[in-house]
């Protein structure tokens, strides 16, 4: 009898030893599976994480994961909590179709202290943080949209529960890796998108903090990342605080300085609402294109340049920050500066945001993209802040035509009762004339056909009107 019992125990142990891959599928009914196959997947990611042992893989099928999670002794919820083990948490369909979704606290503290401004929503004890990791060095989180997560407190001082609305590595390790992820709509008192850890080929788009200490990230390593639309109207502060950026692009950030107490190499910091860095010279940059240098970077910085041609990117107003054909940034970097001063898994080295190779010697492109794109036509420049296809575009933003024909929805944001923008082509800017004309006339001018070498300008006044502008015809 004892021999039989031992045999059964050994057999069970061998089964669990082999079950090193666990599955989650949001479409499965709750409690219906054991997680050992895609057919019998758990309903929540947390169930699969709890079942997994150190070194296991959790495979996540497409879907929105907005149920379940882990609750601590204070009642604070994280949608996914990884602790005391290193896991590979990966999606099968990629970030476009696999979302880890947090939640805002409708009764919590508002970012700017004004409870009427609900478009920023809130942080508080009812919020749900997307991912929390503790003593999980070696963990890899790959191929997710991490969205709408919020911290559980909003203190004026640094606090363990007021940080990292998207991902918080609670023990401060940089060896938890977010790879090929999109962070969006995440909110915290500090480190809106991510706090600690390392982000590789990630996009940070539209994340916030209450006190401005890292709208996108705080104390995080960023490698080949794109950082967009951080902060918002009425919010000051810093986009990346205490971060190390290598081959990153920061554009269209809406408020505050881009860097504080940070290092940047082979990066582009252009077309932002604020300065590229705070004026206390706490930032060190090497081989970077920036919009301003004075008082921003320390004396240790090297080859930091305000490019003569500021139109290096294809269509930042539309969130497309690939380099346009002919941009000097394509050869302004060096392979030596592209080597990260922090640990990156070998399989992720020397790959840009699109997983194109980064040269290991000689000149390389600045920013998170290595390959140029030939514009399909001319470009539009907006002298004041606008909404372009529903996206916030900072003053002096622009976009080159990415296809032909092309239609773009533009909504004017009032600025002293008038908003001005220019339409330019081939790099030749037609200066806008500040005089009042009818909106209808302005719309008519902007809807005119785009021909090579042509340029149009118009001034919009009074109401924030909305229209669709077309660029018809063929080049």
XYZ file of C-alpha atoms in Angstrom:
475
model
C 0.000 0.000 0.000
C 2.829 2.383 0.878
C 4.568 1.591 -2.428
C 1.344 2.396 -4.328
C 0.981 5.705 -2.518
C 4.563 6.651 -3.342
C 4.023 5.724 -6.989
C 0.898 7.872 -7.190
C 2.681 10.850 -5.607
C 5.622 10.493 -7.981
C 3.333 10.233 -10.995
C 1.466 13.397 -9.972
C 4.731 15.236 -9.372
C 5.985 14.323 -12.829
C 2.742 15.552 -14.450
C 3.013 18.956 -12.741
C 6.723 19.183 -13.568
C 5.920 18.810 -17.250
C 3.056 21.337 -17.159
C 5.322 24.369 -17.600
C 2.937 26.245 -19.879
C -0.366 27.625 -18.626
C -3.141 29.237 -20.612
C -5.632 32.069 -20.118
C -8.545 32.923 -22.391
C -10.973 35.694 -21.455
C -13.664 34.109 -23.648
C -13.788 30.970 -21.490
C -16.435 30.805 -18.751
C -15.136 31.498 -15.262
C -14.099 28.330 -13.456
C -14.424 26.123 -16.537
C -10.822 25.082 -17.153
C -7.653 23.860 -15.491
C -5.321 26.056 -17.578
C -3.197 23.218 -18.963
C -4.148 23.786 -22.615
C -5.715 26.411 -24.841
C -8.899 24.333 -24.906
C -9.093 24.238 -21.113
C -7.669 27.706 -20.425
C -8.336 29.693 -17.275
C -10.697 32.638 -17.592
C -8.266 35.125 -15.958
C -4.541 35.727 -16.250
C -4.180 35.716 -12.470
C -5.421 32.114 -12.236
C -2.698 31.043 -14.669
C -0.061 33.075 -12.823
C -1.062 31.505 -9.519
C -0.794 27.996 -11.010
C 2.581 28.634 -12.613
C 5.917 27.855 -10.982
C 9.224 29.669 -11.331
C 10.396 29.515 -14.966
C 6.979 28.651 -16.409
C 5.232 30.362 -19.322
C 1.739 31.831 -19.159
C 0.265 31.999 -22.654
C -2.579 34.489 -23.042
C -5.064 34.296 -25.906
C -6.583 37.429 -27.470
C -9.179 39.292 -25.442
C -9.788 41.977 -22.859
C -8.701 40.850 -19.411
C -10.721 43.043 -17.086
C -11.886 40.474 -14.541
C -10.240 38.912 -11.537
C -6.874 39.800 -10.088
C -5.107 39.821 -6.746
C -6.282 41.728 -3.680
C -3.879 42.692 -0.912
C -4.615 43.077 2.806
C -5.741 46.689 2.276
C -8.274 45.669 -0.344
C -6.240 47.111 -3.231
C -6.589 45.169 -6.496
C -4.010 44.468 -9.194
C -5.292 42.752 -12.321
C -2.090 40.663 -12.459
C 0.314 40.071 -9.567
C 3.549 38.128 -9.984
C 5.641 37.395 -6.921
C 8.441 35.102 -5.772
C 8.952 33.649 -9.274
C 10.134 34.566 -12.755
C 7.551 33.954 -15.479
C 7.186 34.538 -19.179
C 3.775 36.151 -19.637
C 3.130 36.366 -23.365
C 0.206 36.924 -25.690
C -0.416 34.880 -28.801
C -1.982 37.698 -30.819
C 0.072 40.726 -29.780
C -0.811 44.012 -28.142
C -3.442 45.031 -30.689
C -5.822 42.284 -29.590
C -4.720 41.391 -26.056
C -5.481 43.932 -23.333
C -4.792 43.915 -19.606
C -7.368 46.420 -18.371
C -7.277 48.188 -15.019
C -9.909 50.546 -13.643
C -10.215 54.094 -12.330
C -11.736 54.989 -8.966
C -14.674 57.337 -9.669
C -14.598 58.550 -6.063
C -10.852 59.013 -5.747
C -8.440 61.930 -6.042
C -8.343 63.845 -9.299
C -5.114 64.619 -11.051
C -5.375 68.393 -10.910
C -7.448 68.564 -7.722
C -10.606 69.540 -9.601
C -13.322 66.862 -9.320
C -15.252 68.421 -12.206
C -12.533 67.449 -14.668
C -13.536 63.834 -14.974
C -11.718 63.376 -18.264
C -8.648 62.565 -16.180
C -10.658 60.270 -13.945
C -9.079 59.276 -10.672
C -6.866 57.235 -8.430
C -7.989 55.721 -5.153
C -8.752 52.537 -3.209
C -11.343 51.386 -5.761
C -8.856 51.656 -8.628
C -7.305 48.600 -10.267
C -3.618 48.597 -11.153
C -2.807 46.592 -14.285
C 0.320 44.662 -13.235
C 2.277 44.465 -9.989
C 5.475 42.449 -9.627
C 7.460 41.770 -6.470
C 10.602 39.679 -6.221
C 9.987 38.577 -9.802
C 13.353 39.359 -11.420
C 13.636 37.689 -14.821
C 9.927 38.025 -15.580
C 9.012 38.937 -19.170
C 5.651 40.524 -20.036
C 5.308 40.498 -23.801
C 2.740 41.622 -26.351
C 0.012 43.398 -24.357
C -1.871 46.651 -24.314
C -1.726 47.741 -20.693
C -4.447 50.293 -20.267
C -6.606 52.282 -17.877
C -4.727 51.213 -14.770
C -4.569 53.526 -11.766
C -2.736 53.688 -8.467
C -4.558 53.076 -5.205
C -3.457 56.249 -3.419
C -2.498 59.754 -4.536
C -0.132 61.087 -1.861
C 2.032 64.190 -2.090
C 5.052 62.085 -1.098
C 6.322 58.879 -2.649
C 4.147 55.950 -1.612
C 4.190 52.228 -2.354
C 0.573 52.284 -3.532
C 0.585 55.615 -5.348
C 2.809 54.607 -8.224
C 2.843 52.618 -11.462
C -0.729 52.579 -12.766
C 0.350 50.340 -15.662
C 3.210 48.256 -14.254
C 4.762 48.637 -10.814
C 7.815 46.561 -9.937
C 7.406 46.974 -6.208
C 10.897 45.893 -5.150
C 12.583 48.345 -7.539
C 14.155 45.706 -9.788
C 14.982 46.688 -13.372
C 15.026 42.978 -14.325
C 11.288 42.754 -14.983
C 10.879 43.303 -18.718
C 7.911 44.732 -20.610
C 8.419 43.892 -24.290
C 6.369 44.975 -27.318
C 3.693 46.502 -25.089
C 1.480 49.579 -25.378
C 0.843 51.603 -22.222
C -2.125 53.932 -22.502
C -4.558 55.690 -20.189
C -2.604 54.729 -17.072
C -2.595 57.074 -14.086
C -0.639 57.292 -10.848
C 0.714 59.788 -8.399
C 4.165 58.869 -9.738
C 5.156 56.768 -12.735
C 1.854 56.790 -14.607
C 2.711 54.128 -17.175
C 5.533 52.217 -15.497
C 7.601 52.412 -12.299
C 10.908 50.514 -12.249
C 11.624 47.592 -14.578
C 12.804 47.816 -18.199
C 10.630 48.595 -21.228
C 11.788 47.239 -24.591
C 10.130 48.217 -27.901
C 7.185 49.671 -26.008
C 4.897 52.587 -26.815
C 3.786 54.935 -24.027
C 0.803 56.883 -25.350
C -1.381 59.087 -23.152
C -0.353 58.365 -19.551
C -0.545 60.746 -16.581
C 0.625 61.493 -13.074
C -0.922 63.764 -10.505
C 2.328 65.383 -9.419
C 4.156 65.185 -12.705
C 6.918 62.869 -11.562
C 7.017 60.603 -14.580
C 3.819 60.830 -16.647
C 5.105 57.981 -18.832
C 7.681 56.334 -16.579
C 9.744 56.793 -13.450
C 13.011 55.047 -12.556
C 12.619 52.848 -15.637
C 15.009 51.741 -18.379
C 13.630 52.449 -21.862
C 15.123 50.777 -24.951
C 13.782 51.525 -28.446
C 10.588 53.009 -27.030
C 8.170 55.651 -28.333
C 6.790 58.154 -25.819
C 3.719 60.178 -26.845
C 0.993 62.436 -25.433
C 2.125 62.210 -21.813
C 0.464 64.556 -19.326
C -2.305 66.901 -20.396
C -3.765 70.377 -20.275
C -3.270 71.938 -16.864
C -0.695 69.349 -15.806
C 2.934 70.274 -15.278
C 5.774 67.975 -14.285
C 8.052 65.603 -16.140
C 7.419 62.870 -18.716
C 10.343 60.577 -17.756
C 11.849 60.951 -14.278
C 15.020 59.129 -13.277
C 14.987 57.059 -16.472
C 17.642 55.806 -18.873
C 16.631 56.076 -22.546
C 18.480 54.445 -25.451
C 17.265 54.819 -29.037
C 13.965 56.332 -27.945
C 11.699 58.933 -29.535
C 9.717 61.393 -27.390
C 7.256 63.560 -29.320
C 3.826 65.133 -28.885
C 4.081 65.080 -25.094
C 1.485 67.503 -23.833
C 2.832 69.009 -20.639
C 5.973 69.465 -18.604
C 9.591 68.812 -19.466
C 10.464 65.506 -21.083
C 13.395 64.509 -18.847
C 14.346 64.950 -15.188
C 17.407 63.307 -13.610
C 17.624 61.070 -16.678
C 20.101 59.857 -19.273
C 19.389 59.699 -22.998
C 21.476 58.288 -25.846
C 20.822 58.101 -29.600
C 17.370 59.549 -28.964
C 15.031 62.158 -30.468
C 13.208 64.672 -28.266
C 11.300 66.945 -30.653
C 7.813 68.434 -31.132
C 6.785 68.475 -27.477
C 4.833 71.093 -25.551
C 7.622 71.506 -22.974
C 11.413 71.648 -22.930
C 13.382 68.461 -23.612
C 14.561 68.511 -19.998
C 14.273 70.404 -16.747
C 16.511 73.439 -16.366
C 18.506 72.125 -13.407
C 21.018 70.415 -15.730
C 20.277 67.059 -14.125
C 20.086 65.286 -17.493
C 22.932 63.734 -19.469
C 22.496 63.221 -23.207
C 24.727 61.645 -25.849
C 24.059 61.806 -29.597
C 20.553 63.241 -29.393
C 18.358 65.579 -31.424
C 16.486 67.972 -29.140
C 14.400 71.111 -29.465
C 16.575 73.135 -27.031
C 19.888 72.772 -25.224
C 20.433 75.810 -23.001
C 20.340 74.995 -19.243
C 18.752 71.619 -19.934
C 21.664 69.158 -20.131
C 24.743 68.743 -17.956
C 28.298 69.481 -19.029
C 28.847 65.739 -19.427
C 26.519 65.689 -22.435
C 28.026 65.132 -25.885
C 26.797 65.674 -29.454
C 23.437 67.093 -28.426
C 22.022 69.020 -31.368
C 19.081 71.181 -32.307
C 18.713 70.039 -35.938
C 18.607 72.715 -38.621
C 15.641 70.867 -40.123
C 13.199 70.194 -37.279
C 10.911 68.151 -39.536
C 12.666 64.832 -38.941
C 9.579 62.731 -38.220
C 6.905 61.643 -40.663
C 3.629 62.567 -38.984
C 3.939 63.292 -35.248
C 0.534 65.008 -35.146
C -0.956 61.628 -36.097
C 1.262 59.667 -33.721
C 3.450 58.359 -36.551
C 7.022 59.114 -35.486
C 8.910 57.147 -38.080
C 11.754 59.065 -39.716
C 10.921 60.655 -43.029
C 13.110 60.030 -46.029
C 16.081 62.396 -46.092
C 16.042 63.110 -42.337
C 19.525 63.838 -41.033
C 18.689 61.749 -37.944
C 19.045 58.636 -40.105
C 22.847 58.790 -39.800
C 23.325 61.002 -36.725
C 23.664 58.187 -34.183
C 26.511 55.821 -33.460
C 26.499 52.112 -32.776
C 28.583 52.703 -29.651
C 25.968 55.045 -28.164
C 23.237 52.542 -29.058
C 24.616 49.997 -26.595
C 22.374 50.189 -23.521
C 24.095 50.804 -20.159
C 21.610 48.395 -18.602
C 20.798 44.729 -19.084
C 18.694 43.783 -22.105
C 17.946 40.131 -22.973
C 20.192 39.006 -25.829
C 17.267 38.284 -28.178
C 16.074 41.887 -27.855
C 19.379 43.654 -28.483
C 19.874 45.646 -31.691
C 16.234 45.562 -32.782
C 14.259 48.769 -33.279
C 10.579 49.322 -32.477
C 9.591 47.545 -35.703
C 12.081 44.716 -34.969
C 14.374 45.892 -37.735
C 18.096 45.401 -37.081
C 20.201 48.194 -35.615
C 23.723 48.226 -37.096
C 26.395 47.057 -34.670
C 29.039 49.357 -36.125
C 29.228 52.750 -37.789
C 26.325 55.184 -38.051
C 22.829 54.334 -36.860
C 19.598 56.276 -36.844
C 18.500 58.279 -33.843
C 15.246 57.341 -32.172
C 13.261 54.137 -32.089
C 13.034 53.579 -35.865
C 15.898 52.721 -38.222
C 14.112 52.747 -41.590
C 12.903 55.934 -43.343
C 9.503 56.459 -44.941
C 8.943 58.464 -48.115
C 6.026 60.889 -47.597
C 3.127 60.467 -49.991
C 2.741 64.226 -50.372
C 3.132 67.566 -48.670
C 2.632 68.434 -45.023
C 0.447 70.385 -42.639
C 1.763 72.425 -39.734
C -0.390 73.702 -36.860
C 0.831 76.789 -35.039
C -1.424 76.099 -32.055
C -2.676 73.008 -30.254
C -5.260 71.012 -32.230
C -7.117 67.727 -32.222
C -6.049 65.792 -35.307
C -8.021 62.621 -35.990
C -9.064 62.768 -32.342
C -5.480 62.975 -31.068
C -4.009 65.901 -29.149
C -1.399 67.687 -31.250
C 0.876 70.231 -29.583
C 1.568 73.693 -30.969
C 3.885 73.684 -34.001
C 3.099 70.064 -34.698
C 2.811 68.768 -38.243
C 2.286 65.736 -40.421
C 3.384 64.751 -43.883
C 0.852 62.951 -46.030
C 1.206 59.244 -45.280
C -0.940 58.130 -48.211
C -2.640 59.672 -51.232
C -5.460 60.618 -51.366
C -5.821 61.349 -47.637
C -8.540 62.754 -45.356
C -7.893 64.079 -41.857
C -10.363 65.221 -39.209
C -9.213 68.414 -37.485
C -10.828 70.091 -34.494
C -9.664 73.533 -33.469
C -8.935 74.300 -29.819
C -9.643 77.982 -29.008
C -6.611 80.049 -28.144
C -7.396 83.699 -27.437
C -10.450 83.256 -29.704
C -8.365 82.320 -32.685
C -6.356 79.339 -33.816
C -3.856 79.486 -36.643
C -2.277 76.753 -38.688
C -0.113 76.531 -41.774
C -0.167 74.038 -44.591
C 3.239 73.599 -46.185
C 4.765 71.362 -48.819
C 8.231 70.104 -49.589
C 9.737 71.710 -46.502
C 8.908 75.233 -47.697
C 6.724 76.953 -45.071
C 4.240 79.627 -46.034
C 4.036 81.971 -43.058
C 0.517 82.389 -41.718
C -1.022 85.823 -41.786
C -2.889 86.674 -38.579
C -6.077 88.303 -39.762
C -9.723 87.307 -39.405
C -11.415 85.430 -42.199
C -14.541 83.314 -42.290
C -14.150 79.710 -41.190
C -15.912 78.589 -44.339
C -13.280 80.264 -46.469
C -10.576 78.674 -44.367
C -12.100 75.234 -44.832
C -12.325 75.789 -48.575
C -8.666 76.710 -48.783
C -7.610 73.684 -46.774
C -9.676 71.294 -48.857
C -7.950 72.416 -52.035
C -6.046 69.807 -53.992
C -2.430 69.287 -52.994
C -0.024 69.586 -55.876
C 3.749 69.204 -55.583
C 5.277 72.495 -54.478
C 1.984 74.101 -53.558
C 1.176 75.635 -50.174
C -1.906 76.979 -48.469
C -2.547 78.849 -45.254
C -5.645 79.807 -43.342
C -6.670 81.343 -40.036
C -9.522 79.928 -37.942
C -11.402 82.146 -35.526
C -13.947 81.857 -32.712
C -15.660 78.507 -32.274
C -13.766 75.222 -32.115
C -15.152 73.980 -35.420
C -14.680 70.529 -36.842
C -14.152 69.520 -40.442
C -12.651 66.845 -42.628
C -9.857 68.083 -44.866
C -9.046 66.070 -47.963
C -5.860 65.819 -49.962
C -7.249 64.436 -53.244
C -5.597 63.568 -56.512
C -2.322 61.837 -57.246
C 1.270 63.008 -57.148
